[in-house]
Tab-separated table of C-alpha atoms in Angstrom:
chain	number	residue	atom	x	y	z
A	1	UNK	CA	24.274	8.012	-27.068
A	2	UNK	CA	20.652	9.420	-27.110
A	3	UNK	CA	20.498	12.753	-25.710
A	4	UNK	CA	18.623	13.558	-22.606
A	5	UNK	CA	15.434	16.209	-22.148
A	6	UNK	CA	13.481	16.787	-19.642
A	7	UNK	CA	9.755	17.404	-19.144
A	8	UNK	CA	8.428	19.911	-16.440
A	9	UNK	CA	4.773	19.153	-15.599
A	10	UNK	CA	2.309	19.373	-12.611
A	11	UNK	CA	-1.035	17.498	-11.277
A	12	UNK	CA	-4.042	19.225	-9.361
A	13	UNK	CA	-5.663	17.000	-6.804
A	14	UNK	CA	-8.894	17.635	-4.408
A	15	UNK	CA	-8.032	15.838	-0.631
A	16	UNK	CA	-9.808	15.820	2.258
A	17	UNK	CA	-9.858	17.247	5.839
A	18	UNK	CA	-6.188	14.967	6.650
A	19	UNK	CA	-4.791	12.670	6.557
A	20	UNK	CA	-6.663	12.028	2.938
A	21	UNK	CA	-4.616	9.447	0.771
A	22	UNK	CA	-4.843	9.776	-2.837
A	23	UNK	CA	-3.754	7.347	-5.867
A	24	UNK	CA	-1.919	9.389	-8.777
A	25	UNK	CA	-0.042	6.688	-10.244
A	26	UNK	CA	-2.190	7.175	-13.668
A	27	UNK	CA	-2.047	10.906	-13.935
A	28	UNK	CA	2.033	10.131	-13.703
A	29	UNK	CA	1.710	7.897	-16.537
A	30	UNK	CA	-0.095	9.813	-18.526
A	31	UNK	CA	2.504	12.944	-18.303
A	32	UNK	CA	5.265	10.026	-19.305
A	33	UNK	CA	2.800	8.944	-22.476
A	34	UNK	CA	2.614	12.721	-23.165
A	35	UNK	CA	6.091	12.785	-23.316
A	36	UNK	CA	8.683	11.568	-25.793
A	37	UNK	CA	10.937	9.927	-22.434
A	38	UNK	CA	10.856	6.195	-22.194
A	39	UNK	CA	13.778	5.951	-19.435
A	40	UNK	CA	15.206	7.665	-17.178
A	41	UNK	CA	13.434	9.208	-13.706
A	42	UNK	CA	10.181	10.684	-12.666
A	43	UNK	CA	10.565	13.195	-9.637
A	44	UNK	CA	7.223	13.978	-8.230
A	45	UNK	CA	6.940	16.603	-5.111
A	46	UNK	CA	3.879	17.895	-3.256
A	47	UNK	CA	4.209	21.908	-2.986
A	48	UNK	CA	2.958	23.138	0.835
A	49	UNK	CA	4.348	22.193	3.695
A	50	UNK	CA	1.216	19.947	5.408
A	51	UNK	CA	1.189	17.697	2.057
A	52	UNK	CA	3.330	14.713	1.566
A	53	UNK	CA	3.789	11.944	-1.382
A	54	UNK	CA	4.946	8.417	-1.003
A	55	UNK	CA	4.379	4.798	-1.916
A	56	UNK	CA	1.404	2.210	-0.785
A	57	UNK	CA	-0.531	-0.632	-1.899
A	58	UNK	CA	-3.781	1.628	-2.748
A	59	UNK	CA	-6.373	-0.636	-0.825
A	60	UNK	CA	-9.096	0.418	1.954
A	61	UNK	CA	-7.553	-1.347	4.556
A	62	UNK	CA	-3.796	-0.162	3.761
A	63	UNK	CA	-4.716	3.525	3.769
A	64	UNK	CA	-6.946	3.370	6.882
A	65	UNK	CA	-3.701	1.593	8.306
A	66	UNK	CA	-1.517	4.425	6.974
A	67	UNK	CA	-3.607	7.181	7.562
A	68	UNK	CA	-4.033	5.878	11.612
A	69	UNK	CA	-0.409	5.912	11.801
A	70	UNK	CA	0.354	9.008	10.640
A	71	UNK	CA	-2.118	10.310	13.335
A	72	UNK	CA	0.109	8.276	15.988
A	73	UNK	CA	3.368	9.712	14.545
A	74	UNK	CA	1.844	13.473	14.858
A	75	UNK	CA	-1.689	13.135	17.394
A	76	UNK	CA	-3.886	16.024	16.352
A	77	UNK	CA	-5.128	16.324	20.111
A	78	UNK	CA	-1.373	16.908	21.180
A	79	UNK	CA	-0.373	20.123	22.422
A	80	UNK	CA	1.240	22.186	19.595
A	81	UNK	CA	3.719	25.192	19.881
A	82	UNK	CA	2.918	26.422	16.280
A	83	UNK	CA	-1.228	26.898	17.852
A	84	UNK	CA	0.410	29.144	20.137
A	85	UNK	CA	0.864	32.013	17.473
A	86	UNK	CA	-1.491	30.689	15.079
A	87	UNK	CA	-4.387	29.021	16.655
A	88	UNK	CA	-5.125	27.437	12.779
A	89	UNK	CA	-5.460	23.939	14.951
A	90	UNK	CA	-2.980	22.006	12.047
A	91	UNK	CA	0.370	22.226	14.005
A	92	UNK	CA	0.391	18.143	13.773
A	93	UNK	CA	-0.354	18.458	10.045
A	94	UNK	CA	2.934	20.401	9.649
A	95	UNK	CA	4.672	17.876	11.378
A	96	UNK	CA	3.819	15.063	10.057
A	97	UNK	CA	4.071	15.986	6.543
A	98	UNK	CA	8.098	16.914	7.866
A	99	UNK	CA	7.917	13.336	8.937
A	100	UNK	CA	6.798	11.821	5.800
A	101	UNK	CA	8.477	14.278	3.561
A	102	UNK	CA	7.741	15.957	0.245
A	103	UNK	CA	8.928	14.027	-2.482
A	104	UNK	CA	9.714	10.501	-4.067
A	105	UNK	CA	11.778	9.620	-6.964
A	106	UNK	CA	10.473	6.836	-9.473
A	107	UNK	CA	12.018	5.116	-12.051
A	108	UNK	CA	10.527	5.187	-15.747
A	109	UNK	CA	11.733	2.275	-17.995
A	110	UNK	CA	9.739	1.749	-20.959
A	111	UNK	CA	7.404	4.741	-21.151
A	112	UNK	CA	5.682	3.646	-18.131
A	113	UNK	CA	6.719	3.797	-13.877
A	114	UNK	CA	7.769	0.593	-13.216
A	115	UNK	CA	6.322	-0.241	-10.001
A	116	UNK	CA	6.085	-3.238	-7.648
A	117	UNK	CA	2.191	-4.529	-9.276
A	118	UNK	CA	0.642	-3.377	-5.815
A	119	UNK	CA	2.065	-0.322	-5.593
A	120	UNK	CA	0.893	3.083	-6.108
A	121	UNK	CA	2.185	6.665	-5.943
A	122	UNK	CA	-0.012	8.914	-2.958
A	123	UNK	CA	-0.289	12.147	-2.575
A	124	UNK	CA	-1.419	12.648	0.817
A	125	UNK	CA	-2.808	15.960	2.311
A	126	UNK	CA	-2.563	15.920	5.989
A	127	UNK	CA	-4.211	19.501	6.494
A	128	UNK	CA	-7.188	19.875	9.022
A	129	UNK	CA	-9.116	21.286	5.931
A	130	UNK	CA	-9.410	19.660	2.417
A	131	UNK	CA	-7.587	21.439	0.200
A	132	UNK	CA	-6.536	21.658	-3.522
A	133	UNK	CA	-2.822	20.540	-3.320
A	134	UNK	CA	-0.431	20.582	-6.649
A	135	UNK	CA	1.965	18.099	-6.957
A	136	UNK	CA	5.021	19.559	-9.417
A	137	UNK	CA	6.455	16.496	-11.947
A	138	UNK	CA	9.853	16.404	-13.389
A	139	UNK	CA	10.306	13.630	-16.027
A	140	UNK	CA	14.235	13.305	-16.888
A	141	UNK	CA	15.035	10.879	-19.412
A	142	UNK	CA	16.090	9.622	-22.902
A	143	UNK	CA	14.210	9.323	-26.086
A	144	UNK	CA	11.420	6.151	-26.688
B	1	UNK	CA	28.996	22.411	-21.551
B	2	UNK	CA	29.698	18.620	-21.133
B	3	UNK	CA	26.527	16.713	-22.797
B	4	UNK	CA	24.194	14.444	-20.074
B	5	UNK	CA	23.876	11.072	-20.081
B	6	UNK	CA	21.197	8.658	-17.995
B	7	UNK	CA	21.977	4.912	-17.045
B	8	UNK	CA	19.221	2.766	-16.396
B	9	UNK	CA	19.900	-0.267	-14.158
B	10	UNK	CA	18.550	-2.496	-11.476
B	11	UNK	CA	19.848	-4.591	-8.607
B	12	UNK	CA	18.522	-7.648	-7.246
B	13	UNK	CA	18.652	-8.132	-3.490
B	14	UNK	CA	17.593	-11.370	-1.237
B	15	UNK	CA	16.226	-10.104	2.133
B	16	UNK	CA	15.030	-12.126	4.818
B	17	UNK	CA	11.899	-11.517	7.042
B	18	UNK	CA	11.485	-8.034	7.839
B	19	UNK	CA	12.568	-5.265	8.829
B	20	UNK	CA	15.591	-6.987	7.160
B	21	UNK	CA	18.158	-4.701	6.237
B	22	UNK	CA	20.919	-4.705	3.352
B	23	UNK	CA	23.726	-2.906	2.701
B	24	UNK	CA	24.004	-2.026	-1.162
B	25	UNK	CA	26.394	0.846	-1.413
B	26	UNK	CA	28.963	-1.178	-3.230
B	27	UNK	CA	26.467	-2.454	-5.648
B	28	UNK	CA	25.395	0.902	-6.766
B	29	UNK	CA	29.148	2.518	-7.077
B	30	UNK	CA	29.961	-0.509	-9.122
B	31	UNK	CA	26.794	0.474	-11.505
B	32	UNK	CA	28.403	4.086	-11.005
B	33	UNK	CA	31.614	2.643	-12.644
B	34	UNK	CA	30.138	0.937	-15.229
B	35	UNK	CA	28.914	4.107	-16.715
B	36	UNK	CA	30.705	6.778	-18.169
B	37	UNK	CA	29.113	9.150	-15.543
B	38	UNK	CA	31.785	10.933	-13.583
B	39	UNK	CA	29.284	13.780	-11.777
B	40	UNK	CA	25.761	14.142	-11.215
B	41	UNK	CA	22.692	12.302	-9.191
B	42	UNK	CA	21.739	8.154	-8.435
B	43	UNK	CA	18.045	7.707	-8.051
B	44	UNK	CA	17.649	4.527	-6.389
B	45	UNK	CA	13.965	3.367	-5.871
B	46	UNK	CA	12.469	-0.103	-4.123
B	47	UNK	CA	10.489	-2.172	-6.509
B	48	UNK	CA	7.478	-2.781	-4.435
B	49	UNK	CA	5.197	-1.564	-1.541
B	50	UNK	CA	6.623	-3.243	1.583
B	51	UNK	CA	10.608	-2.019	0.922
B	52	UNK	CA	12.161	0.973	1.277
B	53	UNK	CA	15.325	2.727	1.063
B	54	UNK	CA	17.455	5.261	3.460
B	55	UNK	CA	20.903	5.940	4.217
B	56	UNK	CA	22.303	4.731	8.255
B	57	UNK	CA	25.823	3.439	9.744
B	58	UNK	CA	25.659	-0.025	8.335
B	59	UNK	CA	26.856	-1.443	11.690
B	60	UNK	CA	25.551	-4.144	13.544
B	61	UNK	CA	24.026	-2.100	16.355
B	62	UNK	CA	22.253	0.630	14.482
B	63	UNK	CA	20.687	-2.016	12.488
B	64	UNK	CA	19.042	-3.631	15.440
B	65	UNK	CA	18.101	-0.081	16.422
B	66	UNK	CA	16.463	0.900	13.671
B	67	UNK	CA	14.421	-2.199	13.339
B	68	UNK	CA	13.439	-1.716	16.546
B	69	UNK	CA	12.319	1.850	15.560
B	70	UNK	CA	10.323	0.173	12.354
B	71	UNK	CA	8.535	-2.086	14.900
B	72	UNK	CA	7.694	1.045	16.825
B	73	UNK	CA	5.890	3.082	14.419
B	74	UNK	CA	4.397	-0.134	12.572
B	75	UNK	CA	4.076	-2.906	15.022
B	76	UNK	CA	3.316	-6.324	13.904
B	77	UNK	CA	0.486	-6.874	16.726
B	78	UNK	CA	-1.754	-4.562	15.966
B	79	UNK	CA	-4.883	-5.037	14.259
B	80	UNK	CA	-4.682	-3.517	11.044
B	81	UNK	CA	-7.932	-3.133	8.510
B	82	UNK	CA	-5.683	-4.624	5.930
B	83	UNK	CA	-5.588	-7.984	7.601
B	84	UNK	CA	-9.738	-8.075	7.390
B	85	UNK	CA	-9.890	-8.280	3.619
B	86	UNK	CA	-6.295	-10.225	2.778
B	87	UNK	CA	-5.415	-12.183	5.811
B	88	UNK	CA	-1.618	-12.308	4.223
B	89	UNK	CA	-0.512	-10.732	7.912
B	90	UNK	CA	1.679	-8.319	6.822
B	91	UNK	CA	-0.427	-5.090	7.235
B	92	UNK	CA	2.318	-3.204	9.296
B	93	UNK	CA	4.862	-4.264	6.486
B	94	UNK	CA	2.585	-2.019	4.030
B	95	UNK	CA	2.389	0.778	6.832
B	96	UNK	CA	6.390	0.573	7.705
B	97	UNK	CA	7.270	0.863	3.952
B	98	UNK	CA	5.278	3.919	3.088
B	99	UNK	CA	6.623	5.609	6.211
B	100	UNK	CA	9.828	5.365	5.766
B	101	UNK	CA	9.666	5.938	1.327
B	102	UNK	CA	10.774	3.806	-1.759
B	103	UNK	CA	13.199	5.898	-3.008
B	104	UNK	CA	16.194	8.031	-1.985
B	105	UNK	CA	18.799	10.507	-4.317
B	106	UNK	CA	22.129	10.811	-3.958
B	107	UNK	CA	24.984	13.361	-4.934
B	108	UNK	CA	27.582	11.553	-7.812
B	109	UNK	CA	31.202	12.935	-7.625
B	110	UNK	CA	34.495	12.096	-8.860
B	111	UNK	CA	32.388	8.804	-9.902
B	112	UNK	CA	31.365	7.814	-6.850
B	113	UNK	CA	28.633	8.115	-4.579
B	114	UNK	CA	29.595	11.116	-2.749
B	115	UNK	CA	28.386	10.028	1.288
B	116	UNK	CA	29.619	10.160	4.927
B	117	UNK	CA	32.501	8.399	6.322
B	118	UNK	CA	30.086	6.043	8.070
B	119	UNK	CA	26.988	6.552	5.663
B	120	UNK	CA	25.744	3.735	3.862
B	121	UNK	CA	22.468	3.140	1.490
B	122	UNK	CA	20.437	0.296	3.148
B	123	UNK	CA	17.651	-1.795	0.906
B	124	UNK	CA	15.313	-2.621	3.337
B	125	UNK	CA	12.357	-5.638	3.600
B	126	UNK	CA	9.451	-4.740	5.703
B	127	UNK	CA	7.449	-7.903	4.476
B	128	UNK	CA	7.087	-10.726	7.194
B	129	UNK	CA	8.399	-13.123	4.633
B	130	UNK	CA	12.151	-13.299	2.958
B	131	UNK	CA	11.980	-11.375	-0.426
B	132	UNK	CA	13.789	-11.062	-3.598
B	133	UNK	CA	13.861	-7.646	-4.026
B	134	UNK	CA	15.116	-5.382	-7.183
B	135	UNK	CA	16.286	-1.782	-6.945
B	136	UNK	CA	15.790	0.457	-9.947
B	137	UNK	CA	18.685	2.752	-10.257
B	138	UNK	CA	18.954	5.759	-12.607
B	139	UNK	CA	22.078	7.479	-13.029
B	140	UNK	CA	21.799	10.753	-14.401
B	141	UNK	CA	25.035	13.211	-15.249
B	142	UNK	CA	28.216	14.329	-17.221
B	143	UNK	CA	30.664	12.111	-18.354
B	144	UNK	CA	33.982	11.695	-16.711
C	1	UNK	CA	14.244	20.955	-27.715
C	2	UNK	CA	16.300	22.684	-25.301
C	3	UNK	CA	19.722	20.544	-24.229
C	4	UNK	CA	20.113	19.523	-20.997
C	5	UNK	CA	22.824	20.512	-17.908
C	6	UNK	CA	23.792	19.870	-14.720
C	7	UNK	CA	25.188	22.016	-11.804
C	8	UNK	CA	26.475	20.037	-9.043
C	9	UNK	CA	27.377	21.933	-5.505
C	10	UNK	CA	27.577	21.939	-2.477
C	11	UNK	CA	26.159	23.593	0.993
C	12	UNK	CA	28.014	24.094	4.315
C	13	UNK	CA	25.887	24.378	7.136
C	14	UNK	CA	26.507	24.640	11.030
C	15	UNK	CA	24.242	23.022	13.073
C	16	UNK	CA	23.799	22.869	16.857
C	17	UNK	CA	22.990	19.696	19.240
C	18	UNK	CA	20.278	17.599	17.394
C	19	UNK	CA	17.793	18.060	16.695
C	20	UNK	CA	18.526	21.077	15.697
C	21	UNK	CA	16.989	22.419	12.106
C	22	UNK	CA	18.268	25.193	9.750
C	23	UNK	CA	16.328	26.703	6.805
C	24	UNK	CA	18.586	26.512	3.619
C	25	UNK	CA	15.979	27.310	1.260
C	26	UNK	CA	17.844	30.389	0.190
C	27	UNK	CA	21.341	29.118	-0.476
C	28	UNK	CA	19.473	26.659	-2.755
C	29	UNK	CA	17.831	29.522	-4.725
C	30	UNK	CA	21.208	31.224	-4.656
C	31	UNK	CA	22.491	28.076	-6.383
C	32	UNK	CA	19.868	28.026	-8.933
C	33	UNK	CA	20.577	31.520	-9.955
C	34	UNK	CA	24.422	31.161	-10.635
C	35	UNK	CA	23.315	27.989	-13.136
C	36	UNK	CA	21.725	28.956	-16.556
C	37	UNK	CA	18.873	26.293	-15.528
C	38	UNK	CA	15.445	27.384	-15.802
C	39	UNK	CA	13.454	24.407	-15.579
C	40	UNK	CA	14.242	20.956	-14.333
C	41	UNK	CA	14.924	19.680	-10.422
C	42	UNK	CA	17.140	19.985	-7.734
C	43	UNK	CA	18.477	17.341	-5.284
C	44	UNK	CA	19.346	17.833	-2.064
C	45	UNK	CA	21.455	15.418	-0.067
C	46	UNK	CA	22.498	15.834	3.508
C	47	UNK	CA	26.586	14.223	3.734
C	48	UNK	CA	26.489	11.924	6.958
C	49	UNK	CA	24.686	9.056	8.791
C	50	UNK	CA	23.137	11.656	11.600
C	51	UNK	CA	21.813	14.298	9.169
C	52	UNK	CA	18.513	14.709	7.088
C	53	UNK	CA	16.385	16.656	4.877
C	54	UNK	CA	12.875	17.683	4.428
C	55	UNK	CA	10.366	20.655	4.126
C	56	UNK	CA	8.625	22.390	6.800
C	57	UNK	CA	6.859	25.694	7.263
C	58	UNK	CA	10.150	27.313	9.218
C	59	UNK	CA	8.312	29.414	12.009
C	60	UNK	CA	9.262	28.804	15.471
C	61	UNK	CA	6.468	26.745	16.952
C	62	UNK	CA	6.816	24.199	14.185
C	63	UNK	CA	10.161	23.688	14.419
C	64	UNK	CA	9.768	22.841	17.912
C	65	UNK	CA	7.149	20.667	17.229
C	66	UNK	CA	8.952	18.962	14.696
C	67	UNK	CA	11.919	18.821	17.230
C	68	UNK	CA	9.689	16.897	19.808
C	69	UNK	CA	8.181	14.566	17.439
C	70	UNK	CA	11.473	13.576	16.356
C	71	UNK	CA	12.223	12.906	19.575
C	72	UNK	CA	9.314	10.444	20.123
C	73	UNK	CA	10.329	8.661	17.091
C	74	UNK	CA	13.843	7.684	18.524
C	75	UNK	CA	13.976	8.787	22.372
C	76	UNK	CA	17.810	9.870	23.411
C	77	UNK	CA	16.818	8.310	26.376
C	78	UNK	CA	16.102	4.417	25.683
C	79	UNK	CA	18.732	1.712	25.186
C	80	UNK	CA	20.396	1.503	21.775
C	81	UNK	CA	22.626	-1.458	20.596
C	82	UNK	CA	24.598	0.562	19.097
C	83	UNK	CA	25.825	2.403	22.543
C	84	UNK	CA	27.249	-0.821	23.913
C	85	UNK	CA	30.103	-0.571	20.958
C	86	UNK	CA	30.621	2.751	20.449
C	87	UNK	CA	29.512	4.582	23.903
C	88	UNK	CA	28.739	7.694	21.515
C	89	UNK	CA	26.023	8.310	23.011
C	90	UNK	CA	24.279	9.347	19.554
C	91	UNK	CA	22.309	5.788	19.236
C	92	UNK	CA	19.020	8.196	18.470
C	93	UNK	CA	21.056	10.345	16.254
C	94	UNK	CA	21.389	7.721	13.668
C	95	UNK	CA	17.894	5.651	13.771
C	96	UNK	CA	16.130	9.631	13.657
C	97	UNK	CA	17.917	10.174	10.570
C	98	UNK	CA	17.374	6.791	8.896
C	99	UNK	CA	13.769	7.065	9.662
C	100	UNK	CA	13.902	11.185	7.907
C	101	UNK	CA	15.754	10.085	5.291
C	102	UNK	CA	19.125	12.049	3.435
C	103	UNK	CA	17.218	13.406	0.981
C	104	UNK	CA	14.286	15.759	-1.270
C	105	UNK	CA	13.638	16.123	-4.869
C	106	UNK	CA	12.336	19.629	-5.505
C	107	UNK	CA	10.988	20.932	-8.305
C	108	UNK	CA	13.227	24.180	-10.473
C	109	UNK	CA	10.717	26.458	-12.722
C	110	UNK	CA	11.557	29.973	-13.703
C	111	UNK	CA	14.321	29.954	-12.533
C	112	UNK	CA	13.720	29.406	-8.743
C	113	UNK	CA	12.303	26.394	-6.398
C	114	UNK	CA	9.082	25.841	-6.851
C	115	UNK	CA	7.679	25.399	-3.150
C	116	UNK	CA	4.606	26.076	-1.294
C	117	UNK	CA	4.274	29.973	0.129
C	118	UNK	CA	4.827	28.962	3.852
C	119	UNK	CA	7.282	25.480	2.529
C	120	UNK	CA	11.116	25.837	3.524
C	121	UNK	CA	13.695	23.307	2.629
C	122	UNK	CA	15.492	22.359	6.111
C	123	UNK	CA	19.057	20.354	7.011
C	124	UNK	CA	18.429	18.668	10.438
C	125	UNK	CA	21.338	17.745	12.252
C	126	UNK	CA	20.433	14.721	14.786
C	127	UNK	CA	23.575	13.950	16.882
C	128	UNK	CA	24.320	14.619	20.320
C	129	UNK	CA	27.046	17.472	19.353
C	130	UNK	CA	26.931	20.483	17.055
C	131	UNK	CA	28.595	19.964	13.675
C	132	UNK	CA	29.624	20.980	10.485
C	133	UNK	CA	27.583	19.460	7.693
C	134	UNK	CA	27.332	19.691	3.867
C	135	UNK	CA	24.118	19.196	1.837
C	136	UNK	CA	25.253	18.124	-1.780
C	137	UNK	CA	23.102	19.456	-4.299
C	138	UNK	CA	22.739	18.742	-8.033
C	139	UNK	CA	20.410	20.948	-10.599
C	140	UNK	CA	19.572	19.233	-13.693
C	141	UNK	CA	17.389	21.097	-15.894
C	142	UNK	CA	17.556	23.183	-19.454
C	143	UNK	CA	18.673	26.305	-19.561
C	144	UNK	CA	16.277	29.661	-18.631
C-alpha cells in the first residue's frame, strides 16, 4: 500500500464588482504537477463569505447564463435586513454565496483533475466590489 | 495511529433526460466494502458540467419536487446566451448543474456511509438528453 | 514527509423550525484542537434528508436574509408531491436541503479553520419541526 500525504496550498485571484466568474482549473493543475500526488482528491474552498466555487462549462454565454441566475436567486435591488445595520449595499452577495456554497471536491487520477472535457472549476466573487479573493487547496492523495 | 489509505473508483450511471435523478447509495457502500476502509470520508464528484450530486429522500414524490425546483431556478424556456453561439438547447442544463455543485462529501463509519434514515445520495442529469454518466469516488481513511 | 491521520467526530446540534441556522464554527475549531492535525481539511456533513451546510457571515440581518431566500427557493406554501403520501407537511424541507446540499470542505492550517474574517460555518435545519441533528465531521491532515 502506498502511503498517503497531503499538500496544503492556496490561489490568489482578481474578480470583479459580482457576480464575476473565474476559470482556475489550470492553477489547480499546476499545484497537483507541483506535487508528488497522482490520486486521490483535490478540495478547493473560497475563504469570505460573499465568494463561492463550483463547476461550469467556461464559455461567454454559460457564465452570462450563470451569473443572471445567481442575480435571480439573490436580486441585488431586493430589500436586505443585513443593509439595515450595515448599509455596505452587498446583503444579496452574502446570500447568494450561502446559496451556492464555499467549496467543491474534485477527483485527481493521474496527476491531473479529471474533469468532464467542458468543464471547469470557478471561483466566483459575488461582492458589489471587485475584490482579491483566496481560494485555500488541499490535495490528499497517494504517490505518482 | 492506524496508517491512511485512499481508494480511487468510479461509477457509471445511465440517466435519462433531465433533471433525471438516480439513486446511487448502494453503489458507493458497495465500493466502501470493497476497500479495506472501515472510517473516514467518500468524495463523490459528477464527471461533467450538466450533473450534479446532493443528498434527498429518494422517494417518488420528493423527486418530482425537486425537479420541479431545478426547473424553477433554471427553466428550460428561457433564452439563454449559451443557446446563441451552440444551439445544442441545453443552456439551463449548464446553469442547473453549477447551481446545485458536482461534488458532495460524506462521513465513512463502521464501513458504511454514515447518513439519515431516509437520506440518500442522488446522481443527477440536468442535460435535455439521456446520459451515461460516471461518478469519481475517492475514499479516503483507516482501515477496518 | 509528515504521515498522515484522521479524526472522525461528530456534532450535536438543536435546531428550531426550519429554516432555522446555527453557527458551529467553534465546535469545529474545538475539534481541530483535540486532534494533533495541523494542516489538511475538514468535512462537514449534516446527518438527514432536511438538513444542510454552508458558510455565511453569521450576523442577524443575513441570516434572515438567507432564511427568506431559502424560502423563495422552495415555498412551504406550494403543492409538493411528496405531501399527498406522507401528509408531513415538510415537502419544502427536503427539496431546500437538496438544493443546499449536506455538505463543505474547509480548509485546516495552523491548527485552526482557515475561513474568511466575517465567514462562519452554519447547520441549517429545514423541516417544519425543531430537531436534533448531528453534523459528522472528519479531519484529515498531518500532524501540527
Amino acid at each position: 500500500m502506498r502511503s498517503v500525504s497531503i499538500l496544503s496550498e492556496s490561489i490568489d485571484v482578481r474578480l470583479n464588482t459580482g457576480p464575476d466568474i473565474c476559470d482556475i482549473t489550470s492553477e489547480l493543475d499546476r499545484l497537483i504537477s507541483k506535487s508528488d500526488i497522482g490520486n486521490g482528491s483535490l478540495c478547493a474552498t473560497m475563504v469570505g463569505s460573499t465568494g463561492s466555487i463550483t463547476t461550469i462549462e467556461f464559455e461567454p454565454g454559460v457564465v452570462e447564463d450563470l451569473k443572471r441566475a445567481i442575480n435571480r436567486l439573490a436580486p441585488p435591488d431586493l430589500e436586505y435586513e443585513h443593509e439595515k445595520a450595515w448599509h455596505d449595499g452587498n446583503g444579496h452577495s452574502h446570500v447568494q454565496a450561502a446559496l451556492l456554497g464555499p467549496s467543491v471536491v474534485l477527483p485527481v487520477r493521474n496527476r491531473r483533475l479529471k474533469l468532464g472535457t467542458w468543464q471547469q472549476v470557478v471561483a466566483i466573487n459575488h461582492d458589489n466590489r471587485p475584490r482579491s479573493r483566496t481560494v485555500e487547496v488541499t490535495i490528499t492523495g497517494t504517490a505518482w
